[in-house]
GROMACS .gro file of C-alpha atoms in nm:
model
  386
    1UNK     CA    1  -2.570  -9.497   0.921
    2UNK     CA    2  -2.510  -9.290   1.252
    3UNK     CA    3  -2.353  -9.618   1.447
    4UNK     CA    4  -1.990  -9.555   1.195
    5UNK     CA    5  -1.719  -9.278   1.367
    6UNK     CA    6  -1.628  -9.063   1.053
    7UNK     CA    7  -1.320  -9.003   0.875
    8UNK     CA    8  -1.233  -8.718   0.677
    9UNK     CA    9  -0.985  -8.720   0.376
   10UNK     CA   10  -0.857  -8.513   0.076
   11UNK     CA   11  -0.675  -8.622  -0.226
   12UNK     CA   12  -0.622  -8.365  -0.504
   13UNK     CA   13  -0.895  -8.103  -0.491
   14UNK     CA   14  -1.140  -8.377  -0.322
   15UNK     CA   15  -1.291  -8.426   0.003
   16UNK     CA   16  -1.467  -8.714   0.099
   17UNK     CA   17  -1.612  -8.873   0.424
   18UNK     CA   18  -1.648  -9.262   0.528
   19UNK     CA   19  -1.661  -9.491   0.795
   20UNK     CA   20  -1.388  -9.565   0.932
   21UNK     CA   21  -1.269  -9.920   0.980
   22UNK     CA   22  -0.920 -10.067   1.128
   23UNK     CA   23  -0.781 -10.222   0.797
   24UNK     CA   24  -0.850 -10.250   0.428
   25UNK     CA   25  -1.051 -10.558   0.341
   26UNK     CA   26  -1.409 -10.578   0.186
   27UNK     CA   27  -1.550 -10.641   0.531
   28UNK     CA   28  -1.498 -10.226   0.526
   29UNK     CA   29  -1.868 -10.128   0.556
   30UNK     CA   30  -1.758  -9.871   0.265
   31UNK     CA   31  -1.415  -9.980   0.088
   32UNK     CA   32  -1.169  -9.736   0.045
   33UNK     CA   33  -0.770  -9.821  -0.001
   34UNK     CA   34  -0.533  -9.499   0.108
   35UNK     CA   35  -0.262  -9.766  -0.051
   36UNK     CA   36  -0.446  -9.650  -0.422
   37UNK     CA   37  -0.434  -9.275  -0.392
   38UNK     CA   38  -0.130  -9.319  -0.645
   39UNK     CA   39  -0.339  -9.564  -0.866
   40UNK     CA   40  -0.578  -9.266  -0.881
   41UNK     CA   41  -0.359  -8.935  -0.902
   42UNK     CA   42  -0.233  -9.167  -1.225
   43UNK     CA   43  -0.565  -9.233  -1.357
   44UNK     CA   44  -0.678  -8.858  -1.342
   45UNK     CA   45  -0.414  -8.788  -1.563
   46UNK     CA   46  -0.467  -9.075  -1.802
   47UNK     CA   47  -0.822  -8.965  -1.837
   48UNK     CA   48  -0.740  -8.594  -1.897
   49UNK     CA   49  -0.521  -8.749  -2.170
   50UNK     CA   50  -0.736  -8.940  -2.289
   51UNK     CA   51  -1.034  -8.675  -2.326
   52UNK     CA   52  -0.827  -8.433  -2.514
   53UNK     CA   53  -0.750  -8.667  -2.760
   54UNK     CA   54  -1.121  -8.711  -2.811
   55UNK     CA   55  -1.161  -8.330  -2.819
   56UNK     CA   56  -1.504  -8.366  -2.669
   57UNK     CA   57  -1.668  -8.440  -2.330
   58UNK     CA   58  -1.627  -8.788  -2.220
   59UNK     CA   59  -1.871  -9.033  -2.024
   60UNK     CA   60  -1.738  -9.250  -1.738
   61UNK     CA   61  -1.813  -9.586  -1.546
   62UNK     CA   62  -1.684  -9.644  -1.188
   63UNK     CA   63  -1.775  -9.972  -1.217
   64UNK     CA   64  -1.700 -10.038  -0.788
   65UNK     CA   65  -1.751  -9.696  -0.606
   66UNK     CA   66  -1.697  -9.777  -0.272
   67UNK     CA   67  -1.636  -9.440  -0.091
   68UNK     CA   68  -1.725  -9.271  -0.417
   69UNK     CA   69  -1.347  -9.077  -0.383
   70UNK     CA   70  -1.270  -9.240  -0.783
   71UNK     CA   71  -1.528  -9.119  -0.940
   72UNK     CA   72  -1.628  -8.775  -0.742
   73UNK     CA   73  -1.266  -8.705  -0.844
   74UNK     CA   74  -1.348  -8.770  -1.221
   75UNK     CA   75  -1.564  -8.542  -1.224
   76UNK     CA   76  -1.411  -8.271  -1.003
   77UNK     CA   77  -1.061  -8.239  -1.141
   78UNK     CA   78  -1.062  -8.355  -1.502
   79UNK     CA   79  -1.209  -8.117  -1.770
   80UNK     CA   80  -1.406  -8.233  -2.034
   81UNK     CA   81  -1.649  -8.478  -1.827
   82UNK     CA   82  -2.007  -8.538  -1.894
   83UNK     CA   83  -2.189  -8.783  -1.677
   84UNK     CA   84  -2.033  -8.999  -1.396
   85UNK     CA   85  -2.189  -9.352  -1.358
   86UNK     CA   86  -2.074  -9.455  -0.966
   87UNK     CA   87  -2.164  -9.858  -0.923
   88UNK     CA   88  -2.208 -10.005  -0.602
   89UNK     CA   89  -2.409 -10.311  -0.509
   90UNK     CA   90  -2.314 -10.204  -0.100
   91UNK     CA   91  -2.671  -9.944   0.003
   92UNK     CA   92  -2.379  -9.823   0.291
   93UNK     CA   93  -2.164  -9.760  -0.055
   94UNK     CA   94  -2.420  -9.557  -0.191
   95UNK     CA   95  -2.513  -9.329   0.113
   96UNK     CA   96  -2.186  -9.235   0.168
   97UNK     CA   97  -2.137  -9.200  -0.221
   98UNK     CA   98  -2.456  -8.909  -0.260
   99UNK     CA   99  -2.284  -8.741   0.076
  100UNK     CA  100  -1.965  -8.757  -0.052
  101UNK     CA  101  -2.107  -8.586  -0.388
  102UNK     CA  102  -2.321  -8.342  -0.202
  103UNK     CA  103  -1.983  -8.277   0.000
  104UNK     CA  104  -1.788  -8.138  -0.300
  105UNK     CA  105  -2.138  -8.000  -0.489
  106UNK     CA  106  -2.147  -8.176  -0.771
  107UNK     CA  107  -2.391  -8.254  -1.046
  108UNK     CA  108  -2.408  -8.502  -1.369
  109UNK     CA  109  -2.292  -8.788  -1.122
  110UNK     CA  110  -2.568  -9.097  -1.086
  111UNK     CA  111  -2.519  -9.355  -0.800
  112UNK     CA  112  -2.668  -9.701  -0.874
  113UNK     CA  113  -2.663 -10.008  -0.680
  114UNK     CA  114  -2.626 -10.296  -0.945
  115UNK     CA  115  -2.410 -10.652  -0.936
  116UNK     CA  116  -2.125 -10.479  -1.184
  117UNK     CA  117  -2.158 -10.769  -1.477
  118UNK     CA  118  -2.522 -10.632  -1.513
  119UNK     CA  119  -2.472 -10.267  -1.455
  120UNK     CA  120  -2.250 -10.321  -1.756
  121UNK     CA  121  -2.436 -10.503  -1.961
  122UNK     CA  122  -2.775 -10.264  -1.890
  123UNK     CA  123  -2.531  -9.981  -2.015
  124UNK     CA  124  -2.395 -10.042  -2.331
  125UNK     CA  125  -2.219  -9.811  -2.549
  126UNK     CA  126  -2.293  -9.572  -2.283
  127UNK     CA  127  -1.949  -9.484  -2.132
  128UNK     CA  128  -1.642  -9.319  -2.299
  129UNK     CA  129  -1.438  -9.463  -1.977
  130UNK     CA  130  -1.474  -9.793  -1.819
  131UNK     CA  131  -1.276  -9.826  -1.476
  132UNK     CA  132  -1.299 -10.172  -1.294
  133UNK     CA  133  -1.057 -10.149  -0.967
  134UNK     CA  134  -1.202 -10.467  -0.792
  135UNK     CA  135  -1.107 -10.626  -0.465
  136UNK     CA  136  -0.852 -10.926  -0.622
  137UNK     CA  137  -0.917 -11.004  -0.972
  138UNK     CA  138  -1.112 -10.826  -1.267
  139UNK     CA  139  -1.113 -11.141  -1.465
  140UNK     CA  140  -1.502 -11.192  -1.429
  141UNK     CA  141  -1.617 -10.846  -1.519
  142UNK     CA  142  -1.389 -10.867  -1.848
  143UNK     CA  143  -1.655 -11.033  -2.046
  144UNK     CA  144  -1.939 -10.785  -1.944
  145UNK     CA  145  -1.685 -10.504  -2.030
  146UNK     CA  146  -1.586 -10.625  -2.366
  147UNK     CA  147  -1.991 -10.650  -2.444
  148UNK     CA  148  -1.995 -10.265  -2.312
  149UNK     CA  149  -1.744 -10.087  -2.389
  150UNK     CA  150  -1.769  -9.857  -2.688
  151UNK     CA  151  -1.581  -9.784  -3.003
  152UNK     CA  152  -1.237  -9.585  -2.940
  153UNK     CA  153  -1.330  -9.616  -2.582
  154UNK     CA  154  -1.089  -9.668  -2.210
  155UNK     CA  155  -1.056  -9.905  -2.018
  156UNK     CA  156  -0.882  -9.920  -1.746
  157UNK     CA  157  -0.809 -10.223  -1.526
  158UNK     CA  158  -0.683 -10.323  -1.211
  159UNK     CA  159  -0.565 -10.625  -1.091
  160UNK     CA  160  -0.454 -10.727  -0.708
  161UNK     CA  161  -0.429 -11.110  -0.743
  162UNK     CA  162  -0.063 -11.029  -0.814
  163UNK     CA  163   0.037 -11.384  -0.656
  164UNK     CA  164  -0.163 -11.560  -0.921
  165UNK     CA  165  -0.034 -11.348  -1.239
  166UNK     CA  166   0.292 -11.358  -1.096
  167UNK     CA  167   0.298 -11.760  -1.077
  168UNK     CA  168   0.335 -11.784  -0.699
  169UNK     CA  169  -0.011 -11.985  -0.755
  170UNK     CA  170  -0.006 -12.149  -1.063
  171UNK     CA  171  -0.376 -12.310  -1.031
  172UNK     CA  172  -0.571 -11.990  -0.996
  173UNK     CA  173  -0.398 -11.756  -1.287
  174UNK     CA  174  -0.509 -12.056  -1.503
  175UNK     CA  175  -0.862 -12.054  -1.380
  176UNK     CA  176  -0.872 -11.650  -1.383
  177UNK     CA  177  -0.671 -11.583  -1.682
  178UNK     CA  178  -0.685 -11.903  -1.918
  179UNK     CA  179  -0.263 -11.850  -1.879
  180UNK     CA  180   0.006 -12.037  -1.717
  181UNK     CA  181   0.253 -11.836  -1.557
  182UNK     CA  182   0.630 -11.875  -1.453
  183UNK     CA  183   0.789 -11.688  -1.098
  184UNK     CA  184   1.119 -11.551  -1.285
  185UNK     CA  185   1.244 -11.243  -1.231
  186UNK     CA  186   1.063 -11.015  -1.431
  187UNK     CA  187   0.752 -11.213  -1.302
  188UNK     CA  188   0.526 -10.910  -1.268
  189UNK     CA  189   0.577 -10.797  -1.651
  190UNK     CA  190   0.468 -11.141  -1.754
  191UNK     CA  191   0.185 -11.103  -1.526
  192UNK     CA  192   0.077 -10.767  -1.695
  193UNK     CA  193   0.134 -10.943  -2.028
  194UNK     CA  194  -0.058 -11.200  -1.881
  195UNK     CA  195  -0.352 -10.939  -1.759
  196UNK     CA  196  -0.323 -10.799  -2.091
  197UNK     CA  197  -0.303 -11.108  -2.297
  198UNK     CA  198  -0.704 -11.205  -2.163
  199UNK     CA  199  -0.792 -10.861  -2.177
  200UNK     CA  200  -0.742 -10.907  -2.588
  201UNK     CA  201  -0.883 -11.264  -2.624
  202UNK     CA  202  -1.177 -11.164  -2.406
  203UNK     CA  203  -1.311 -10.857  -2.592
  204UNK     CA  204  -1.213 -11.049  -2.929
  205UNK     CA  205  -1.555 -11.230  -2.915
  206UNK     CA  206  -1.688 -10.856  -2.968
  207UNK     CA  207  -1.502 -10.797  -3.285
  208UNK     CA  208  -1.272 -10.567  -3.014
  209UNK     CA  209  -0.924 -10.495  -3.009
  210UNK     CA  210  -0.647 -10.324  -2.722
  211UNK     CA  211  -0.413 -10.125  -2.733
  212UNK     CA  212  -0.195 -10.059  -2.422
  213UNK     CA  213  -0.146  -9.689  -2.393
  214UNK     CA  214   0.007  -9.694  -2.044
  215UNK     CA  215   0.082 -10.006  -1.733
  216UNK     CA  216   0.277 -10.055  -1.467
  217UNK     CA  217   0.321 -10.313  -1.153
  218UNK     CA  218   0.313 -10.132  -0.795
  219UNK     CA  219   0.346 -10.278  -0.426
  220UNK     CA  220   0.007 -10.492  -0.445
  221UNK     CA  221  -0.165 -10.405  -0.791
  222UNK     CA  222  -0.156 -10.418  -1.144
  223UNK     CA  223  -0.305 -10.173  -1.354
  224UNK     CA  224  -0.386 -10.115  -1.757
  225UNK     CA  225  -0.483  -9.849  -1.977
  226UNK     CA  226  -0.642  -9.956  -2.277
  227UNK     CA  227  -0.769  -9.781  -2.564
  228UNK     CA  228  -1.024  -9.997  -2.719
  229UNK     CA  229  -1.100 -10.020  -3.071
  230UNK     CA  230  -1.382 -10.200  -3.295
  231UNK     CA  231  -1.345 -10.412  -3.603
  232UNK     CA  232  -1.301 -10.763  -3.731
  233UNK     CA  233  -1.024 -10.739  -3.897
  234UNK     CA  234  -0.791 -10.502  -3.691
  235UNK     CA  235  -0.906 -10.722  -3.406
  236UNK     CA  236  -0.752 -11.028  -3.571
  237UNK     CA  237  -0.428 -10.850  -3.682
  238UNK     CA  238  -0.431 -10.740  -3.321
  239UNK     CA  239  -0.435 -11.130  -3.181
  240UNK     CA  240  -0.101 -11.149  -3.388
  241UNK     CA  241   0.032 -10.986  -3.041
  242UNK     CA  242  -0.066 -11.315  -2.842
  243UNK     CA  243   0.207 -11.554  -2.758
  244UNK     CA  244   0.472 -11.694  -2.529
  245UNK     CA  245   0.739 -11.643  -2.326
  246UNK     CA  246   0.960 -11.948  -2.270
  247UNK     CA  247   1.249 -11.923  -1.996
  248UNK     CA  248   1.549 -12.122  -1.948
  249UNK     CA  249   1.627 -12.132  -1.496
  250UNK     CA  250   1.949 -12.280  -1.555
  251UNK     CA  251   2.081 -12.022  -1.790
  252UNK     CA  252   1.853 -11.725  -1.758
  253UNK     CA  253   1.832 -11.718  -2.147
  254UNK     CA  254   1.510 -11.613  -2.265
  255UNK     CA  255   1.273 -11.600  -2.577
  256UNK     CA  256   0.928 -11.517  -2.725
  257UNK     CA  257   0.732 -11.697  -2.989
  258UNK     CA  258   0.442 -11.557  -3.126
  259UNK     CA  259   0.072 -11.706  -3.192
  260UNK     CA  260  -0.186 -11.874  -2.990
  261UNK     CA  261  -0.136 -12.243  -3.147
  262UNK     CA  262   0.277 -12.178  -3.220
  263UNK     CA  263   0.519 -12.444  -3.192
  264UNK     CA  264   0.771 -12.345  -2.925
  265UNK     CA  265   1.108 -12.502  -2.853
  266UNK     CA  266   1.132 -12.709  -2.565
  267UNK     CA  267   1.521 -12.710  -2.491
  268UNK     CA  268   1.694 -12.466  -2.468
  269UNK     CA  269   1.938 -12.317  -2.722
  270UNK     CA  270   2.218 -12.223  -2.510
  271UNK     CA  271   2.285 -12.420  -2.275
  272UNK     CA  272   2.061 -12.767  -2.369
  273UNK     CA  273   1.848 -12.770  -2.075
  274UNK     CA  274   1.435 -12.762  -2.074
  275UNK     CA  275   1.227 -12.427  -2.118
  276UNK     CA  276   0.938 -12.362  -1.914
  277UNK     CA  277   0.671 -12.184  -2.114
  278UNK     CA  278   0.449 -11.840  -1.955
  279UNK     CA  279   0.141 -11.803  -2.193
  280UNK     CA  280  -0.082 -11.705  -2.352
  281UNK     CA  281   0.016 -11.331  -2.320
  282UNK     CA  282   0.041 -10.987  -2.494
  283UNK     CA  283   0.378 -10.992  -2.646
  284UNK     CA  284   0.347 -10.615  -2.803
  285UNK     CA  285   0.366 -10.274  -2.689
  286UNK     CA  286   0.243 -10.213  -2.323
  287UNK     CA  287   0.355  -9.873  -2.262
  288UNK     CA  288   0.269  -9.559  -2.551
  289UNK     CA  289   0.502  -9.329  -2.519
  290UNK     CA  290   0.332  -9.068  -2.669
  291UNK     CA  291   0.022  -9.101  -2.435
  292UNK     CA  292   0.286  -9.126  -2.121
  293UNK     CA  293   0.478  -8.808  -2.191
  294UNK     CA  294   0.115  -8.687  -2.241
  295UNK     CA  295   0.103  -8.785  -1.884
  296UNK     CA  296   0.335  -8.640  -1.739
  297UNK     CA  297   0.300  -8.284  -1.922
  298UNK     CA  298  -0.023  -8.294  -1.771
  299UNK     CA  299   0.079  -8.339  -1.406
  300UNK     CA  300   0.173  -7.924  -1.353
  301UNK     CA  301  -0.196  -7.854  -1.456
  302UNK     CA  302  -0.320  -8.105  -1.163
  303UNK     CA  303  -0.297  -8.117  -0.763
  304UNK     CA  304  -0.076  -8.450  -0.701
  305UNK     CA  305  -0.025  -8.556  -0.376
  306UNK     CA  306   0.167  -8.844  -0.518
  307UNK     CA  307   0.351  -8.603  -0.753
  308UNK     CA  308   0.681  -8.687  -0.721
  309UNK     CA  309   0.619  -9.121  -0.733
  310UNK     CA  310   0.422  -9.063  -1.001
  311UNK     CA  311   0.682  -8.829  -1.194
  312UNK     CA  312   0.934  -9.123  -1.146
  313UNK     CA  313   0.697  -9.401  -1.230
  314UNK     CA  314   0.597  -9.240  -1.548
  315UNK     CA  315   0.958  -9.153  -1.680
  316UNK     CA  316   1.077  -9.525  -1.563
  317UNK     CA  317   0.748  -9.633  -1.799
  318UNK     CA  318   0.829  -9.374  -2.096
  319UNK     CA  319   1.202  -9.504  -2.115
  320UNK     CA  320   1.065  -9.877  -2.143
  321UNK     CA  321   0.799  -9.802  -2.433
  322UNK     CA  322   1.055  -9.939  -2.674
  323UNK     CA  323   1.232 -10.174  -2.494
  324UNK     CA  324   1.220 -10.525  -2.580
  325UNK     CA  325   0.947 -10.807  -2.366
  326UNK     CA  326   1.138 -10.930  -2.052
  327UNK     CA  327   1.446 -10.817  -1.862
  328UNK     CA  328   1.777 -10.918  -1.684
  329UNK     CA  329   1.797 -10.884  -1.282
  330UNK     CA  330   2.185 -10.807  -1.309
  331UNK     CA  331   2.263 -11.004  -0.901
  332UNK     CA  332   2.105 -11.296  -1.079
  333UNK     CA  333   2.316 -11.305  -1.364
  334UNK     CA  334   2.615 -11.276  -1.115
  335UNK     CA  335   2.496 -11.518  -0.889
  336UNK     CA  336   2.492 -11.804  -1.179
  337UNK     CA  337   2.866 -11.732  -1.284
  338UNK     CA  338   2.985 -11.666  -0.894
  339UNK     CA  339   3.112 -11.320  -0.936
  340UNK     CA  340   3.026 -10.956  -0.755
  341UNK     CA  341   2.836 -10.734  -0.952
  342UNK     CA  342   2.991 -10.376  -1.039
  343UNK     CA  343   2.808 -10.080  -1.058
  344UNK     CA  344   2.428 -10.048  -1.195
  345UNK     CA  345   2.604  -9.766  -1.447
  346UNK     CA  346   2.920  -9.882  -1.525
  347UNK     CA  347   2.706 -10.175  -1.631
  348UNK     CA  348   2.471 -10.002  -1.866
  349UNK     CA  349   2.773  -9.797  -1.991
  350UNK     CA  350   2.905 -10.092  -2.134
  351UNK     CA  351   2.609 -10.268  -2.279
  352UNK     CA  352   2.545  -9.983  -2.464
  353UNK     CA  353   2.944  -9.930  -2.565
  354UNK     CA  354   2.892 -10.285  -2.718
  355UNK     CA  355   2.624 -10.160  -2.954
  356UNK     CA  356   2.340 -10.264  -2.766
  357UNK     CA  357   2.033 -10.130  -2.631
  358UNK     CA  358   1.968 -10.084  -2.246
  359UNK     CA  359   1.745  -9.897  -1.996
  360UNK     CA  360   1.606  -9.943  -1.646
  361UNK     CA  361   1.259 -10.066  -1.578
  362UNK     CA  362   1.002  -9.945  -1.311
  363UNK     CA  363   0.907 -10.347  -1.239
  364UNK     CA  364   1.275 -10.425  -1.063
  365UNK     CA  365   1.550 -10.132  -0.931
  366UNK     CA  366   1.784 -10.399  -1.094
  367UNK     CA  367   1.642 -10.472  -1.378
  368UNK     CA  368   1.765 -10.435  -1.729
  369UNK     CA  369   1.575 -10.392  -2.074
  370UNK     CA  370   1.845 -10.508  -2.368
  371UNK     CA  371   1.838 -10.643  -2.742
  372UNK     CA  372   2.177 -10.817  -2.568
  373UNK     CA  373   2.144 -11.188  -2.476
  374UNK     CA  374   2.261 -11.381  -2.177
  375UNK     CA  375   2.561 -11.485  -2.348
  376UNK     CA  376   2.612 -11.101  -2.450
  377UNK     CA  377   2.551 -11.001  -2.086
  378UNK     CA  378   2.763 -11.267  -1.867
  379UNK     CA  379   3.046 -11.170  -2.113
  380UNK     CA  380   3.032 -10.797  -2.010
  381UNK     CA  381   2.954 -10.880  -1.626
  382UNK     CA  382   3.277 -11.141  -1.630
  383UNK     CA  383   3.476 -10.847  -1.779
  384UNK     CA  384   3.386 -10.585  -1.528
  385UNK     CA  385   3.387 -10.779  -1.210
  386UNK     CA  386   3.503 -10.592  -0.964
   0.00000   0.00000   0.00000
């Protein structure tokens, strides 16, 4: 281990050492992504938030350790924690993992070196917290976490095959996610839906149900916070959720139909042309506002080097927790009918002086959540063209 020069970093009230390496891949002889620190400030909070719901002390998987920074930080700055599991099948990983413990002198944190499918499946029932934050897609660790993961448990998932749930590559979110997707404009909310969506059917064959307390799309990642609950029957009212998004690129119209096996309409009821279809996906509720104001209350009690992004990602998420599937990119609409586009506010102003609904989203700067339609919303653009 002494031929690796040594790099030295903090993030909240963590320290932790590792080789250092000249970029992020998972040649790294032990992975760890300075491009995630925000990924994690968010996830300490979500699991402080999540343990004082359960009033008790909570368990928790790090299902790929790497540097060991995710889960020393579990235990170190989150009350309420029990027993850290850190999984890495890298024996580098694991040296530096026991140092990096040692480093911040901890106890109740086991390192194992295990493929992750069968570290899961060897544990079951045994963690309150599953976290799988792979190197590209989590798709194949899904099934072995739906067989694990306990009743009323977390899981939380990341995803960086963005170009694949975002339709850029059609072929590979099919063979990952059992989903086709479509590269509109609010292609990385279908891709969460679509993240989401396999999430559901997956733990389904366990009698297991989701639901989506918190998600959001950032730079390179996806990532999911999912309560998970147990039962037959709530999981098939919960598969009620599954569906499709069909999207007119002439047009820009939009519409959801609900069910794995539903009939959907293939042209297009505004303007006659043919819909292209996104699906299967998770057509409800993918941010709780309840557990993201949670969130964010908790940030004054934490040290958040990311404080201030993830202050504005979480109110952008807590204003979109009722918000209807899908939204408008307003230069898009204007492109289509030729015209300038006025101001983002005077904009909103008058959606919502029509009697309709409308906030901003975190997944686009110009992006609008409305009950309006793309009839509703050229109208108002033509009328306030500047």
């Amino acid at each position: 281990m002494d031929e690796y020069k040594i790099k030295s970093i903090e993030e909240g009230l963590t320290k932790i050492e590792f080789p250092e390496f000249d970029k992020i891949s998972s040649d790294a002889p032990v992975f760890y992504n300075p491009h995630m620190e925000l990924n994690r400030d968010l996830s300490i909070l979500a699991l402080q938030v999540f343990q004082r719901e359960q009033e008790r002390d909570i368990d928790i998987c790090d299902l790929f350790g790497g540097s060991g920074i995710r889960g020393i930080r579990y235990k170190n700055e989150i009350n309420g924690v029990g027993n850290v599991y850190i999984n890495d099948i890298s024996e580098v990983a694991n040296h530096y993992e026991r140092h990096n413990i040692e480093l911040n002198g901890l106890k109740d944190i086991e390192v194992h070196q295990h493929d992750a499918s069968m570290f899961l499946r060897m544990m079951r029932g045994k963690f309150d917290v599953i976290d799988i934050d792979p190197f590209g897609t989590p798709s194949p660790f899904l099934d072995s976490a739906g067989y694990c993961a306990g009743r009323n448990s977390l899981l939380c998932v990341t995803a960086t095959d963005t170009s694949a749930l975002c339709g850029t590559y059609k072929e590979p979110c099919i063979r990952k996610y059992n989903a086709k997707p479509y590269k509109s404009e609010y292609c990385h909310e279908t891709g969460i839906r679509i993240l989401a969506g396999f999430v559901a059917l997956t733990l389904s064959k366990y009698a297991k149900c989701i639901e989506v307390k918190m998600s959001h799309s950032t730079e390179h990642y996806m990532r999911l916070y999912i309560n998970v609950k147990k039962g037959s029957k709530k999981t098939d009212e919960s598969l009620k959720n599954i569906g499709y998004i069909s999207h007119c690129k002439h047009c820009l119209h939009r519409q959801t139909s609900l069910g794995m096996a539903t009939s959907v309409d293939e042209i297009c009821p505004v303007c006659g042309e043919k819909l292209i279809h996104a699906g299967p996906l998770w057509l409800g509720d993918i941010q709780n506002s309840d557990f993201i104001q949670k969130m964010i209350d908790e940030i004054e009690n934490k040290k958040i080097n990311t404080e201030k992004q993830a202050l504005k990602l979480l109110n952008s998420c807590l204003l979109e927790a009722d918000a209807p599937a899908t939204f408008y990119d307003v230069h898009k609409i204007c492109k289509s009918l030729g015209i300038s586009a006025a101001k983002l506010d005077l904009i909103f102003d008058e959606i919502k002086k029509e009697g309709f609904t409308a906030v901003k989203t975190h997944f686009n700067p110009l992006g609008i959540k409305t009950n309006a339609t793309v009839k509703d919303l050229q109208n108002i653009l033509l009328k306030l063209e500047p």
